[in-house]
Short mmCIF file of C-alpha atoms in Angstrom, two decimals:
data_model
loop_
_atom_site.label_atom_id
_atom_site.label_comp_id
_atom_site.label_asym_id
_atom_site.label_seq_id
_atom_site.Cartn_x
_atom_site.Cartn_y
_atom_site.Cartn_z
CA ASP U 298 104.28 104.84 135.87
CA VAL U 299 103.29 105.49 132.26
CA LYS U 300 105.94 106.76 130.08
CA VAL U 301 104.62 107.17 126.69
CA THR U 302 100.70 108.32 126.98
CA GLN U 303 98.27 108.79 124.11
CA SER U 304 95.55 111.36 124.74
CA SER U 305 92.88 109.12 123.95
CA ARG U 306 92.05 105.60 124.40
CA TYR U 307 88.91 105.31 122.39
CA LEU U 308 87.70 108.01 119.38
CA VAL U 309 84.95 107.99 117.39
CA LYS U 310 84.90 110.42 114.11
CA ARG U 311 82.97 111.20 111.13
CA THR U 312 84.35 110.46 107.48
CA GLY U 313 85.78 113.71 106.10
CA GLU U 314 86.91 114.75 109.59
CA LYS U 315 90.35 116.01 110.78
CA VAL U 316 91.65 114.05 113.58
CA PHE U 317 94.45 114.68 115.73
CA LEU U 318 96.01 112.14 117.73
CA GLU U 319 98.59 112.89 120.29
CA CYS U 320 101.62 111.24 122.06
CA VAL U 321 103.69 112.22 124.85
CA GLN U 322 107.02 110.71 126.16
CA ASP U 323 108.85 111.40 129.28
CA MET U 324 111.86 109.56 128.47
CA ASP U 325 113.92 112.14 126.78
CA HIS U 326 113.74 110.03 123.46
CA GLU U 327 115.09 111.51 120.55
CA ASN U 328 112.70 109.15 118.25
CA MET U 329 109.12 108.48 118.32
CA PHE U 330 106.94 106.60 115.89
CA TRP U 331 103.32 106.12 114.83
CA TYR U 332 101.95 102.79 113.30
CA ARG U 333 98.92 101.21 113.03
CA GLN U 334 97.97 97.72 114.17
CA ASP U 335 95.38 95.58 112.49
CA PRO U 336 94.58 91.93 112.62
CA GLY U 337 96.69 89.48 111.02
CA LEU U 338 99.10 92.33 109.22
CA GLY U 339 100.82 92.99 112.77
CA LEU U 340 102.18 96.76 113.09
CA ARG U 341 102.67 99.44 110.13
CA LEU U 342 104.95 102.28 110.49
CA ILE U 343 103.04 105.29 109.34
CA TYR U 344 105.63 108.01 110.33
CA PHE U 345 108.52 108.32 112.19
CA SER U 346 110.67 111.29 113.43
CA TYR U 347 114.06 110.99 114.57
CA ASP U 348 114.31 114.73 115.91
CA VAL U 349 112.06 117.81 116.77
CA LYS U 350 110.48 119.12 113.24
CA MET U 351 112.09 116.38 111.68
CA LYS U 352 109.86 113.15 110.20
CA GLU U 353 109.99 110.07 107.49
CA LYS U 354 107.27 108.77 105.86
CA GLY U 355 106.97 104.85 106.98
CA ASP U 356 105.49 101.92 104.91
CA ILE U 357 101.97 103.39 104.99
CA PRO U 358 101.96 107.21 105.20
CA GLU U 359 99.11 108.12 102.80
CA GLY U 360 96.40 109.77 104.11
CA TYR U 361 98.03 110.97 107.49
CA SER U 362 100.74 113.81 107.92
CA VAL U 363 102.60 114.37 111.50
CA SER U 364 104.00 116.99 113.46
CA ARG U 365 106.68 117.19 116.25
CA GLU U 366 107.15 121.06 117.50
CA LYS U 367 108.54 119.58 120.74
CA LYS U 368 110.91 116.87 121.44
CA GLU U 369 108.19 114.96 123.82
CA ARG U 370 105.37 115.41 121.70
CA PHE U 371 104.48 113.69 118.48
CA SER U 372 101.30 114.20 116.57
CA LEU U 373 99.73 111.93 113.90
CA ILE U 374 97.04 114.27 111.72
CA LEU U 375 94.21 112.23 109.33
CA GLU U 376 93.62 114.84 107.18
CA SER U 377 90.26 113.73 106.22
CA ALA U 378 89.17 110.79 107.90
CA SER U 379 88.25 107.55 105.92
CA THR U 380 86.52 104.64 107.12
CA ASN U 381 89.51 102.28 105.95
CA GLN U 382 91.27 104.23 108.48
CA THR U 383 89.66 102.60 111.54
CA SER U 384 92.35 101.01 113.61
CA MET U 385 94.25 100.70 116.73
CA TYR U 386 96.85 103.35 116.44
CA LEU U 387 100.11 103.08 118.61
CA CYS U 388 102.54 105.23 119.30
CA ALA U 389 106.36 104.54 120.37
CA SER U 390 109.54 106.24 121.39
CA SER U 391 113.07 105.04 121.62
CA ARG U 392 116.69 106.08 122.16
CA ARG U 393 118.36 107.15 118.90
CA ALA U 394 120.02 104.02 118.45
CA PRO U 395 117.08 101.62 119.64
CA GLY U 396 119.31 98.59 118.69
CA SER U 397 119.74 97.84 122.33
CA TYR U 398 116.77 98.88 124.08
CA GLY U 399 113.94 98.46 121.42
CA TYR U 400 110.88 100.34 121.77
CA THR U 401 108.02 101.56 124.75
CA PHE U 402 104.75 101.78 123.32
CA GLY U 403 101.19 103.66 124.53
CA SER U 404 98.62 102.20 125.46
CA GLY U 405 97.02 102.83 121.97
CA THR U 406 94.09 104.54 120.37
CA ARG U 407 91.29 102.77 119.22
CA LEU U 408 89.91 104.66 115.89
CA THR U 409 86.64 104.25 115.07
CA VAL U 410 85.29 106.20 111.71
CA VAL U 411 81.74 106.06 110.70
CA ALA A 177 114.11 96.20 102.72
CA GLN A 178 113.80 93.67 105.59
CA SER A 179 110.45 91.62 106.25
CA VAL A 180 109.62 89.23 109.34
CA SER A 181 107.50 86.33 109.06
CA GLN A 182 105.72 84.83 111.90
CA HIS A 183 104.37 81.55 110.78
CA ASN A 184 101.40 80.84 112.91
CA HIS A 185 98.77 83.51 113.60
CA HIS A 186 96.49 81.51 116.18
CA VAL A 187 97.92 79.14 118.35
CA ILE A 188 95.63 77.25 121.11
CA LEU A 189 97.19 75.33 123.71
CA SER A 190 96.32 73.69 127.03
CA GLU A 191 97.92 75.05 130.12
CA ALA A 192 101.75 73.11 131.16
CA ALA A 193 101.94 72.46 127.24
CA SER A 194 104.85 73.91 125.60
CA LEU A 195 105.01 76.60 123.61
CA GLU A 196 107.17 77.78 120.34
CA LEU A 197 106.62 80.57 118.06
CA GLY A 198 108.20 81.29 114.76
CA CYS A 199 110.12 84.05 113.63
CA ASN A 200 111.91 84.25 110.46
CA TYR A 201 113.82 87.48 108.53
CA SER A 202 114.92 88.22 105.53
CA TYR A 203 117.98 90.63 106.58
CA GLY A 204 121.59 88.85 105.58
CA GLY A 205 123.42 91.35 107.82
CA THR A 206 123.66 92.33 111.57
CA VAL A 207 120.49 92.33 113.19
CA ASN A 208 119.05 92.97 116.89
CA LEU A 209 115.51 90.86 117.50
CA PHE A 210 112.95 91.10 119.56
CA TRP A 211 109.63 89.67 120.98
CA TYR A 212 107.05 91.73 122.37
CA VAL A 213 103.55 90.97 124.10
CA GLN A 214 100.40 92.51 124.27
CA TYR A 215 98.17 90.98 126.62
CA PRO A 216 94.74 91.66 126.23
CA GLY A 217 93.85 95.36 126.89
CA GLN A 218 97.29 96.01 127.41
CA HIS A 219 99.78 98.30 125.69
CA LEU A 220 102.69 96.24 124.04
CA GLN A 221 105.72 95.29 126.02
CA LEU A 222 108.98 93.61 125.60
CA LEU A 223 109.50 89.98 126.40
CA LEU A 224 113.25 89.88 125.31
CA LYS A 225 115.71 91.01 123.06
CA TYR A 226 118.70 89.81 121.59
CA PHE A 227 121.79 91.80 120.32
CA SER A 228 124.76 90.11 120.49
CA GLY A 229 126.88 87.22 122.72
CA ASP A 230 124.78 84.05 123.57
CA PRO A 231 122.09 83.31 120.83
CA LEU A 232 119.90 81.41 123.61
CA VAL A 233 118.46 84.72 125.31
CA LYS A 234 115.94 84.58 128.64
CA GLY A 235 113.28 86.75 129.15
CA ILE A 236 110.39 87.64 131.51
CA LYS A 237 108.03 85.19 132.47
CA GLY A 238 109.86 82.09 131.68
CA PHE A 239 110.17 82.84 128.04
CA GLU A 240 113.17 82.40 125.93
CA ALA A 241 113.77 82.60 122.28
CA GLU A 242 117.36 81.33 120.29
CA PHE A 243 118.84 83.01 117.47
CA ILE A 244 119.70 80.66 114.68
CA LYS A 245 121.68 82.96 111.93
CA SER A 246 122.23 80.41 109.62
CA LYS A 247 118.34 80.05 109.42
CA PHE A 248 117.62 83.53 109.86
CA SER A 249 115.25 82.50 113.07
CA PHE A 250 114.41 83.81 116.34
CA ASN A 251 111.59 81.55 117.76
CA LEU A 252 110.26 82.04 121.12
CA ARG A 253 109.80 78.97 123.79
CA LYS A 254 108.15 78.53 127.13
CA PRO A 255 108.26 74.91 128.31
CA SER A 256 105.03 75.29 130.27
CA VAL A 257 102.68 77.82 129.63
CA GLN A 258 99.77 79.49 131.86
CA TRP A 259 96.37 80.62 131.60
CA SER A 260 98.17 84.29 132.18
CA ASP A 261 100.36 83.94 128.92
CA THR A 262 96.97 84.44 126.65
CA ALA A 263 98.17 87.35 124.44
CA GLU A 264 99.56 88.48 120.78
CA TYR A 265 102.96 88.16 120.32
CA PHE A 266 105.22 90.01 118.06
CA CYS A 267 108.55 89.39 116.50
CA ALA A 268 110.72 92.29 115.62
CA VAL A 269 113.99 92.90 114.04
CA ASN A 270 116.30 96.00 113.59
CA ALA A 271 118.43 95.94 110.87
CA GLU A 272 122.12 97.60 110.78
CA ASN A 273 120.95 99.29 107.48
CA ALA A 274 117.64 100.25 108.79
CA GLY A 275 119.10 103.17 111.47
CA ASN A 276 116.13 103.57 114.19
CA MET A 277 113.50 100.93 112.50
CA LEU A 278 111.81 97.94 113.64
CA THR A 279 110.13 95.94 111.72
CA PHE A 280 107.26 93.80 113.17
CA GLY A 281 106.11 90.09 111.93
CA GLY A 282 102.07 90.12 111.80
CA GLY A 283 101.70 88.63 115.29
CA THR A 284 100.79 85.50 116.55
CA ARG A 285 98.01 85.13 119.24
CA LEU A 286 98.21 82.84 121.72
CA MET A 287 95.34 81.48 123.94
CA VAL A 288 95.68 79.08 126.39
CA LYS A 289 93.12 77.07 127.58
CA PRO A 290 92.82 76.69 131.68
#
């Protein structure tokens, strides 16, 4: 019973390409998040959204943008992919106040930029 | 801004050994605390959480964690590990001034030798 779905498990893209990573959740959560996961660095927040059409920068937003046109869908966009964006990208969702519930994560998209 | 430190990046244990993974955070106010686990090739899953009450929290698969407010710590423990506990473990904190945000530690990669 997958509740947060990321459209691709593995992606290989060329430097300079525009890349779209899609995430859909079916739990009617208000909040959605994009993280990248790198060895030794843990999870670093790229962007998050607390409502439709709302977005907030996380810790490392440079080189990324996001789109949330519908409550269930949160897209991460790499405007011009670079090799230092090779990483595992994780999408998560939560209720408006995640303190008691935490996040639900997708399976991740491993992006390689060549 | 709060930060989360996990002191051990890699831990190697034999089966039946006891486990303790350290987690310290920097925020002095009210916090909600989480441990997530990521088994090889799988998505992040919630292991246990603390948000109030008994500071000794029991989670799934025999794991527990103790919140010690005076030490800003939330260490994860298991009395006897199994090979199937091989995974990466992440501590995360939601501080009361951070709204919807979880801050993650850098992760600890546990390998249990059979």
